[in-house]
Amino acid sequence: MTDKIAYTRHDDIAVLRIQNPPVNALSQAVRQGLWDAMERAEADAGVKAVVIVGEGRAFIAGADITEFGKPPTEPYLPILCNRIEASPLLVVASMHGVSLGGGLEVALSAHYRIAQPSAKVGLPEVNLGLIPGAGATQRLPRLTGAEKALEMITSGAPIKAEAARDLGILDRVAEGDPEAVGLAYAAELLADGATRRPVSELPPADAIDWDATYDAVLAKGRGQISPATAVRAVQVATELPFEQGLQKERDLFMELMQTDQRQGMIHAFFSERAVSNLPELKGVEPRSLNTIGVIGGGTMGAGIATAALLAGMDVVLIEMKPEAARAAHERISGNLSGALKRGKISQDKFDTLTEKALTVSTDYDSLSDVDLVVEAVFENMDVKKEVFAKLDSVCKPGCVLATNTSYLDVNEIAAATSRPADVIGLHFFSPAHIMKLLEVVVAEKTAKDVVATGFALGKALGKISVRAGVCDGFIGNRILATYRTAADHMVLDGASPYQIDKALVDFGFAMGPFAVADLAGLDIGWMTRKRKAPDRHPDERVPTYIDKLCEEGHFGQKTGEGYYIYAAGKRAGVPNPKIAELIAAEQAELGITPRPFTDEDIVRRYMCAMVNEAAKVVGEGIARRPLDVDMTLLFGYGFPRYWGGPMKWADIQGLPSVLADIQRYAQDDAWFWQPAPLLEDLAAQGRTFDDLNKDAAK
Ligand code: 3H9
């Protein structure tokens, strides 16, 4: 027996304790250990029942994800589950913390299940591009019915113990030490003369409208295939005998294991955890973060304040005038009442946050005691410098001075203070209390513990924090500017904005670039084009047709007209007929004969532009690792999670083929399509972006 399972005997009951920190993942050694321990219990004279428990913070978090993609090793989990279920002994699972994926599947193979009130159970395999592969698609519907089983499997969301008991997944919920609770339950079952109760022997669930369910799940997944595949797996549970159903589940699981989506989603899982884990910050203590200052109470400032309040911090918000201060207070209260309505906070909490934890003031001196201040004022260097000079004079020594700028030079802002080591960029995404991404922008002189404090703030606010260096647009907006430009070029050359939006939504983006532009406000791009005009390279192609719409005062959703026309109160628009006219006029002026683009062509150009700029961002050290870019795009720009991020997408395509396409596009526009040196190097060496992630982890 491996040391992953501790075997103890308590009268006629054997306890199998899984010890595989941190979360008892079902590695080969755990599976082997459980197998051997079952054999031992069955051979142990007088043992009548087995209790399976987990050590540490969880029962079992599932299969060991690090083993995926490698050749499977025996004993396979489905066989182990069958072996547990077939045991002549009475098998009880006593669960605490999470029981996820294969963890719940082990529990479903037990004959009885008891859990702590705080326990959660779930089947999150779809989030890894998979379906449950050790019997859950066959056993769960026998307990809950097909519809409820599908809800759990296709959403991947865990449910609480009491809900699981109500669905028939758990037999009992009881508080106490999991081993003691499990032992008492097993003893009670034995005393009552309870018999083995294999779930596989229960009658199959009733059928539902499978095709309609499949279509609905496929549409909801926006191109993600695993949830829809789960529908077919559950369908067979109602149509075939258990053994055959299990085989079908296995076949579907193995098919998904070979997909790009599985690779992308597992890359996302590990990158999400690695992204805030910076070797340079090991052992560096962050500064304290009890009270946060926010300068500016517009949408961004109010969102940042809301996020900090929800994380339990006191907030001092500064506005210029009393009316603006009142409006900021209302904006924050509005955000918090959203949290109140969704049941995230109680009325009491709402009152405390709005009345005690939040101070809104027009006096910078109110910031004298804050630990960190985030400036969220107008994007103008002179205004920012003025604000930072004031902060320098009022904030206590050691206070972290952060700017929320989305593209301005943080070094220049830092130089406006006498303490550049305390200055950092914290680039939030709007609405800041909802969007998950935080770019932590490290300037030349930023002190290490200030960087650590930026990451600590991100963690406290529940954000995915990414380290970025200083350049125009940092990681995300710099790459966005490039792939947006690629889309603009395609429009000039003949693709319609609507075809482009649709092709990219079909690829998996939450929205296409032109719908996003309407949402963000067309005035932002207009201002950026004006700002960049003086330094523009003569070979740069910049469409100006949309500026004409801006000149007429149409800025997208907020004015009701942009690329699309929006009826009052509607978020989705219909194509604006003026756009085609404006494009045609510009094409005529430039002597361009429009040509057709296939959807595939559109996606490829857009993605190649994104990857090429991203490779420059990594090559220049603005992002330290390709995974930093991947997480930025995933959490800030609606990039489809199942591709893992643009760098992972490029790895999956093969870097030589991505480079070859960039070189081909460069024949028409050499200035825009200059290949990134890093991409050329990696392609020449036969290496991938993920190799760089691995190098960085060493
Ligand atoms: C499955 O079960 C398939 C079966 O149906 C069929 C098979 C045939 N494996 O997230 P944390 C690591 S698919 C390996 O920071 P938390 C994680 O990487 C699986 N490692 O903590 C991290 O490592 P590090 C279905 C795992 O408290 C450390 O544990 N299960 C696994 O915020 C701590 O994790 C899932 O999809 C794993 N399964 O959250 C569950 N799980 O410290 C995935 C975690 O080196 N896991 N690690 O960075 C989770 O959702 C969360 O990790 C969990 C803990 C809720 C468990």
Tab-separated table of C-alpha atoms in Angstrom, residues 293-296 304 318 320 364 367 370-396 399-406 408-428 441 443 446 450 474:
chain	number	residue	atom	x	y	z
A	293	GLY	CA	-7.789	56.301	-0.935
A	294	VAL	CA	-9.391	56.793	-4.343
A	295	ILE	CA	-9.055	59.997	-6.366
A	296	GLY	CA	-12.025	60.578	-8.645
A	304	ILE	CA	-12.505	50.634	-7.367
A	318	ILE	CA	-11.733	62.474	-3.090
A	320	MET	CA	-13.263	68.091	-6.695
A	364	TYR	CA	-6.906	65.972	0.026
A	367	LEU	CA	-5.880	61.094	2.756
A	370	VAL	CA	-4.490	55.953	3.971
A	371	ASP	CA	-2.188	52.983	3.223
A	372	LEU	CA	-2.605	53.086	-0.538
A	373	VAL	CA	-4.211	55.574	-2.878
A	374	VAL	CA	-5.407	54.918	-6.425
A	375	GLU	CA	-5.767	57.874	-8.724
A	376	ALA	CA	-8.588	57.463	-11.267
A	377	VAL	CA	-8.884	60.911	-12.818
A	378	PHE	CA	-8.956	62.099	-16.428
A	379	GLU	CA	-6.302	60.535	-18.722
A	380	ASN	CA	-4.089	63.578	-19.093
A	381	MET	CA	-0.441	63.691	-18.052
A	382	ASP	CA	-0.546	67.247	-16.663
A	383	VAL	CA	-3.628	66.477	-14.567
A	384	LYS	CA	-2.072	63.254	-13.268
A	385	LYS	CA	1.195	65.000	-12.376
A	386	GLU	CA	-0.696	67.650	-10.464
A	387	VAL	CA	-2.612	64.978	-8.523
A	388	PHE	CA	0.579	63.064	-7.690
A	389	ALA	CA	2.360	66.203	-6.488
A	390	LYS	CA	-0.583	66.781	-4.111
A	391	LEU	CA	-0.547	63.155	-2.955
A	392	ASP	CA	3.168	63.455	-2.314
A	393	SER	CA	2.514	66.344	0.031
A	394	VAL	CA	-0.414	64.847	2.016
A	395	CYS	CA	0.077	61.053	2.152
A	396	LYS	CA	1.965	59.499	5.050
A	399	CYS	CA	1.780	55.069	1.508
A	400	VAL	CA	1.612	53.388	-1.912
A	401	LEU	CA	0.739	55.899	-4.641
A	402	ALA	CA	-0.989	54.159	-7.538
A	403	THR	CA	-2.232	55.428	-10.876
A	404	ASN	CA	-5.040	53.740	-12.763
A	405	THR	CA	-3.833	55.126	-16.088
A	406	SER	CA	-4.435	52.815	-19.026
A	408	LEU	CA	0.364	56.956	-19.761
A	409	ASP	CA	4.032	56.673	-18.720
A	410	VAL	CA	4.101	55.636	-15.057
A	411	ASN	CA	7.801	56.609	-14.823
A	412	GLU	CA	6.913	60.181	-15.721
A	413	ILE	CA	4.055	60.213	-13.201
A	414	ALA	CA	6.403	58.804	-10.512
A	415	ALA	CA	8.912	61.548	-11.276
A	416	ALA	CA	6.300	64.140	-10.230
A	417	THR	CA	6.754	62.932	-6.643
A	418	SER	CA	9.680	62.914	-4.226
A	419	ARG	CA	9.110	59.150	-3.681
A	420	PRO	CA	9.091	57.321	-7.031
A	421	ALA	CA	9.822	54.001	-5.253
A	422	ASP	CA	6.301	54.179	-3.776
A	423	VAL	CA	4.614	54.762	-7.140
A	424	ILE	CA	3.009	51.977	-9.165
A	425	GLY	CA	0.359	51.526	-11.851
A	426	LEU	CA	-2.788	49.628	-10.901
A	427	HIS	CA	-4.781	49.346	-14.087
A	428	PHE	CA	-8.333	48.250	-13.307
A	441	VAL	CA	2.365	48.137	-13.746
A	443	ALA	CA	7.839	51.369	-13.113
A	446	THR	CA	9.007	50.922	-7.976
A	450	VAL	CA	5.209	48.122	-3.388
A	474	PHE	CA	0.923	48.068	-21.062
